[in-house]
mmCIF file of C-alpha atoms in Angstrom:
data_model
loop_
_atom_site.group_PDB
_atom_site.id
_atom_site.type_symbol
_atom_site.label_atom_id
_atom_site.label_comp_id
_atom_site.label_asym_id
_atom_site.label_seq_id
_atom_site.Cartn_x
_atom_site.Cartn_y
_atom_site.Cartn_z
ATOM 1 C CA MET A 1 0.201 -43.225 -24.122
ATOM 2 C CA PRO A 2 2.147 -45.741 -26.229
ATOM 3 C CA ILE A 3 0.951 -48.085 -28.331
ATOM 4 C CA ASN A 4 1.342 -51.735 -27.513
ATOM 5 C CA LEU A 5 1.742 -54.145 -30.389
ATOM 6 C CA SER A 6 3.329 -56.844 -28.821
ATOM 7 C CA LYS A 7 0.943 -59.476 -29.660
ATOM 8 C CA MET A 8 0.904 -58.046 -33.730
ATOM 9 C CA GLN A 9 4.205 -56.729 -33.615
ATOM 10 C CA ALA A 10 5.627 -59.808 -36.190
ATOM 11 C CA ASN A 11 2.621 -58.562 -38.871
ATOM 12 C CA THR A 12 2.893 -55.010 -38.204
ATOM 13 C CA GLY A 13 5.894 -54.316 -38.449
ATOM 14 C CA ASP A 14 7.837 -51.686 -36.681
ATOM 15 C CA ILE A 15 6.213 -48.466 -35.702
ATOM 16 C CA VAL A 16 7.066 -45.354 -37.777
ATOM 17 C CA PHE A 17 4.663 -42.269 -36.874
ATOM 18 C CA ASP A 18 2.295 -42.913 -33.604
ATOM 19 C CA TRP A 19 0.289 -40.454 -31.807
ATOM 20 C CA VAL A 20 -2.837 -40.508 -29.429
ATOM 21 C CA VAL A 21 -6.541 -39.037 -30.789
ATOM 22 C CA ASN A 22 -9.399 -38.309 -29.196
ATOM 23 C CA GLU A 23 -12.262 -40.898 -30.060
ATOM 24 C CA TYR A 24 -14.543 -37.889 -31.305
ATOM 25 C CA GLU A 25 -14.311 -33.933 -31.398
ATOM 26 C CA LYS A 26 -16.319 -32.546 -28.684
ATOM 27 C CA HIS A 27 -17.619 -29.535 -29.183
ATOM 28 C CA ALA A 28 -18.632 -26.473 -27.047
ATOM 29 C CA ARG A 29 -22.035 -26.074 -27.627
ATOM 30 C CA SER A 30 -23.468 -22.953 -26.128
ATOM 31 C CA ARG A 31 -27.307 -22.709 -24.728
ATOM 32 C CA ARG A 32 -28.266 -21.313 -28.531
ATOM 33 C CA TRP A 33 -27.082 -24.559 -30.129
ATOM 34 C CA TYR A 34 -29.294 -26.157 -27.682
ATOM 35 C CA VAL A 35 -32.515 -24.047 -28.147
ATOM 36 C CA ILE A 36 -32.026 -24.413 -31.592
ATOM 37 C CA MET A 37 -31.872 -28.228 -31.660
ATOM 38 C CA THR A 38 -34.649 -28.459 -29.686
ATOM 39 C CA VAL A 39 -36.685 -26.673 -31.719
ATOM 40 C CA VAL A 40 -35.335 -28.457 -34.647
ATOM 41 C CA GLY A 41 -36.089 -32.007 -32.977
ATOM 42 C CA ILE A 42 -39.779 -30.359 -31.745
ATOM 43 C CA ALA A 43 -40.593 -29.502 -35.486
ATOM 44 C CA LEU A 44 -39.707 -33.024 -36.520
ATOM 45 C CA LEU A 45 -41.294 -34.958 -34.347
ATOM 46 C CA LEU A 46 -44.309 -33.025 -34.955
ATOM 47 C CA PHE A 47 -44.310 -33.519 -38.852
ATOM 48 C CA SER A 48 -43.443 -37.111 -38.437
ATOM 49 C CA VAL A 49 -46.564 -37.686 -35.910
ATOM 50 C CA ILE A 50 -48.526 -35.747 -38.426
ATOM 51 C CA SER A 51 -47.566 -37.493 -41.461
ATOM 52 C CA GLY A 52 -47.970 -40.735 -39.793
ATOM 53 C CA ASN A 53 -44.098 -41.497 -39.919
ATOM 54 C CA TYR A 54 -43.855 -43.091 -36.796
ATOM 55 C CA LEU A 55 -40.289 -44.777 -37.506
ATOM 56 C CA PHE A 56 -38.824 -41.302 -38.175
ATOM 57 C CA ALA A 57 -40.590 -40.242 -34.592
ATOM 58 C CA LEU A 58 -38.412 -42.831 -33.036
ATOM 59 C CA ILE A 59 -35.145 -42.116 -35.177
ATOM 60 C CA VAL A 60 -35.436 -38.555 -34.024
ATOM 61 C CA VAL A 61 -35.948 -39.162 -30.390
ATOM 62 C CA LEU A 62 -33.096 -41.886 -30.645
ATOM 63 C CA PHE A 63 -30.980 -39.135 -32.205
ATOM 64 C CA GLY A 64 -31.610 -36.877 -28.817
ATOM 65 C CA ILE A 65 -30.919 -39.109 -26.495
ATOM 66 C CA ILE A 66 -27.291 -40.159 -28.641
ATOM 67 C CA LEU A 67 -26.648 -36.021 -28.540
ATOM 68 C CA PHE A 68 -27.785 -35.608 -24.655
ATOM 69 C CA LEU A 69 -25.507 -38.669 -23.835
ATOM 70 C CA GLN A 70 -22.956 -37.669 -26.114
ATOM 71 C CA ASP A 71 -22.277 -34.459 -23.806
ATOM 72 C CA MET A 72 -22.402 -36.272 -20.299
ATOM 73 C CA LEU A 73 -19.592 -38.490 -22.166
ATOM 74 C CA GLN A 74 -15.952 -37.468 -22.354
ATOM 75 C CA PRO A 75 -14.383 -38.828 -25.819
ATOM 76 C CA MET A 76 -11.817 -42.251 -25.264
ATOM 77 C CA GLU A 77 -8.439 -41.709 -26.073
ATOM 78 C CA VAL A 78 -7.240 -43.946 -28.981
ATOM 79 C CA SER A 79 -3.943 -44.890 -30.231
ATOM 80 C CA PHE A 80 -3.063 -44.427 -33.787
ATOM 81 C CA ALA A 81 0.067 -45.610 -35.677
ATOM 82 C CA ILE A 82 1.405 -45.818 -39.105
ATOM 83 C CA THR A 83 3.522 -49.229 -39.063
ATOM 84 C CA GLU A 84 5.862 -50.628 -41.949
ATOM 85 C CA ALA A 85 2.891 -52.657 -43.067
ATOM 86 C CA GLY A 86 -0.345 -51.020 -41.772
ATOM 87 C CA ILE A 87 -2.232 -48.486 -39.658
ATOM 88 C CA VAL A 88 -3.212 -49.506 -36.183
ATOM 89 C CA VAL A 89 -6.397 -47.535 -34.684
ATOM 90 C CA GLY A 90 -6.928 -48.710 -31.384
ATOM 91 C CA ASN A 91 -6.860 -52.648 -31.181
ATOM 92 C CA LYS A 92 -7.761 -52.874 -35.160
ATOM 93 C CA TYR A 93 -4.829 -53.419 -37.537
ATOM 94 C CA TYR A 94 -5.296 -52.392 -41.083
ATOM 95 C CA PRO A 95 -2.972 -53.571 -43.372
ATOM 96 C CA PHE A 96 -2.199 -51.917 -46.283
ATOM 97 C CA LYS A 97 -3.263 -54.329 -48.820
ATOM 98 C CA GLU A 98 -7.117 -53.247 -46.813
ATOM 99 C CA ILE A 99 -6.622 -49.682 -47.755
ATOM 100 C CA THR A 100 -7.411 -48.802 -51.042
ATOM 101 C CA THR A 101 -6.099 -44.717 -50.890
ATOM 102 C CA TYR A 102 -5.549 -42.111 -48.582
ATOM 103 C CA TRP A 103 -5.659 -38.576 -48.724
ATOM 104 C CA ILE A 104 -4.867 -35.570 -46.424
ATOM 105 C CA ILE A 105 -6.629 -32.588 -45.809
ATOM 106 C CA TYR A 106 -4.602 -29.767 -44.135
ATOM 107 C CA ASN A 107 -6.227 -26.513 -43.711
ATOM 108 C CA PRO A 108 -5.467 -25.508 -40.235
ATOM 109 C CA PRO A 109 -6.752 -24.573 -37.669
ATOM 110 C CA GLU A 110 -9.895 -26.087 -38.984
ATOM 111 C CA VAL A 111 -8.996 -28.921 -40.230
ATOM 112 C CA LYS A 112 -5.790 -31.441 -40.041
ATOM 113 C CA ASN A 113 -7.034 -34.973 -40.805
ATOM 114 C CA ILE A 114 -5.496 -37.642 -42.828
ATOM 115 C CA TYR A 115 -8.546 -40.101 -44.284
ATOM 116 C CA PHE A 116 -8.029 -43.752 -45.503
ATOM 117 C CA SER A 117 -10.307 -45.553 -47.558
ATOM 118 C CA THR A 118 -11.070 -49.106 -47.007
ATOM 119 C CA SER A 119 -12.219 -52.078 -48.757
ATOM 120 C CA SER A 120 -14.896 -52.548 -45.971
ATOM 121 C CA VAL A 121 -18.242 -52.303 -46.563
ATOM 122 C CA LEU A 122 -18.550 -51.512 -42.970
ATOM 123 C CA ARG A 123 -16.112 -48.831 -42.211
ATOM 124 C CA HIS A 124 -15.140 -47.742 -45.858
ATOM 125 C CA ARG A 125 -13.596 -44.346 -44.728
ATOM 126 C CA LEU A 126 -11.483 -43.566 -41.691
ATOM 127 C CA GLN A 127 -10.929 -40.258 -40.333
ATOM 128 C CA VAL A 128 -7.659 -39.493 -38.465
ATOM 129 C CA PRO A 129 -6.527 -36.109 -36.843
ATOM 130 C CA LEU A 130 -3.142 -35.276 -37.665
ATOM 131 C CA LEU A 131 -3.028 -32.822 -34.435
ATOM 132 C CA ASP A 132 0.218 -31.088 -34.518
ATOM 133 C CA ASN A 133 2.341 -33.691 -37.027
ATOM 134 C CA ASP A 134 3.861 -32.820 -39.859
ATOM 135 C CA PRO A 135 1.786 -34.304 -42.988
ATOM 136 C CA ARG A 136 4.728 -34.199 -45.186
ATOM 137 C CA PRO A 137 6.981 -36.816 -43.732
ATOM 138 C CA ILE A 138 3.861 -39.087 -43.309
ATOM 139 C CA ARG A 139 2.806 -38.636 -46.888
ATOM 140 C CA ASP A 140 6.131 -39.469 -48.152
ATOM 141 C CA PHE A 141 6.165 -42.807 -45.954
ATOM 142 C CA LEU A 142 2.440 -43.697 -46.728
ATOM 143 C CA ASN A 143 3.215 -43.176 -50.718
ATOM 144 C CA GLN A 144 5.576 -46.080 -50.678
ATOM 145 C CA PHE A 145 2.765 -48.153 -50.083
ATOM 146 C CA LEU A 146 -0.753 -46.650 -50.837
ATOM 147 C CA VAL A 147 -1.852 -44.440 -53.659
ATOM 148 C CA GLU A 148 -2.726 -41.156 -52.453
ATOM 149 C CA ASP A 149 -6.113 -39.605 -53.928
ATOM 150 C CA LEU A 150 -5.104 -36.438 -54.855
ATOM 151 C CA GLU A 151 -8.861 -35.504 -56.346
ATOM 152 C CA GLN A 152 -9.928 -35.301 -52.521
ATOM 153 C CA GLU A 153 -8.949 -31.495 -51.565
ATOM 154 C CA GLU A 154 -12.037 -30.804 -49.366
ATOM 155 C CA GLU A 155 -12.716 -32.908 -46.225
ATOM 156 C CA PRO A 156 -16.278 -34.806 -47.061
ATOM 157 C CA LEU A 157 -19.451 -33.323 -46.806
ATOM 158 C CA SER A 158 -20.710 -35.182 -43.879
ATOM 159 C CA ASP A 159 -17.493 -34.346 -41.908
ATOM 160 C CA ARG A 160 -18.058 -30.565 -42.704
ATOM 161 C CA LEU A 161 -21.608 -30.790 -41.737
ATOM 162 C CA GLY A 162 -20.791 -32.343 -38.491
ATOM 163 C CA ARG A 163 -18.379 -29.897 -37.668
ATOM 164 C CA MET A 164 -20.714 -27.011 -38.699
ATOM 165 C CA PHE A 165 -23.643 -28.009 -36.627
ATOM 166 C CA LYS A 166 -21.610 -29.315 -33.944
ATOM 167 C CA LEU A 167 -22.689 -32.861 -34.308
ATOM 168 C CA HIS A 168 -19.624 -35.158 -33.689
#
């Protein structure tokens, strides 16, 4: 699926790297996983009702519905590109001036991701799977425009927990 930047081409520059990723990782969940999550969900619901925290009960129910719907749907394929002037994720363009830092976590086969920290309050971190792309030429190119955060040696805790519990 090639990236179509015809409308943005003048602003984004030429595409240097591009690939297609899934919107999220779809995990194979066993019957055991569903049993454990159901027990945890019921326990949280009981706790919230006993403690009178009905807002938490609503959040638990909504979370369960989201997990159920997520299993029924297939993740969308999203185009990703690194251009001469920024990155493009789907239809959203992030110029390099909006990206504060980037880092690559490459521990195959579990983790092969590139992270971008943006100045946006709502979407402060973008995670993009590298798939089978070699991170070295990507790093060499990005270092011309962005600061690499070398202190980030592991994937964020939220990503690790999501992968461990098969939540995203």
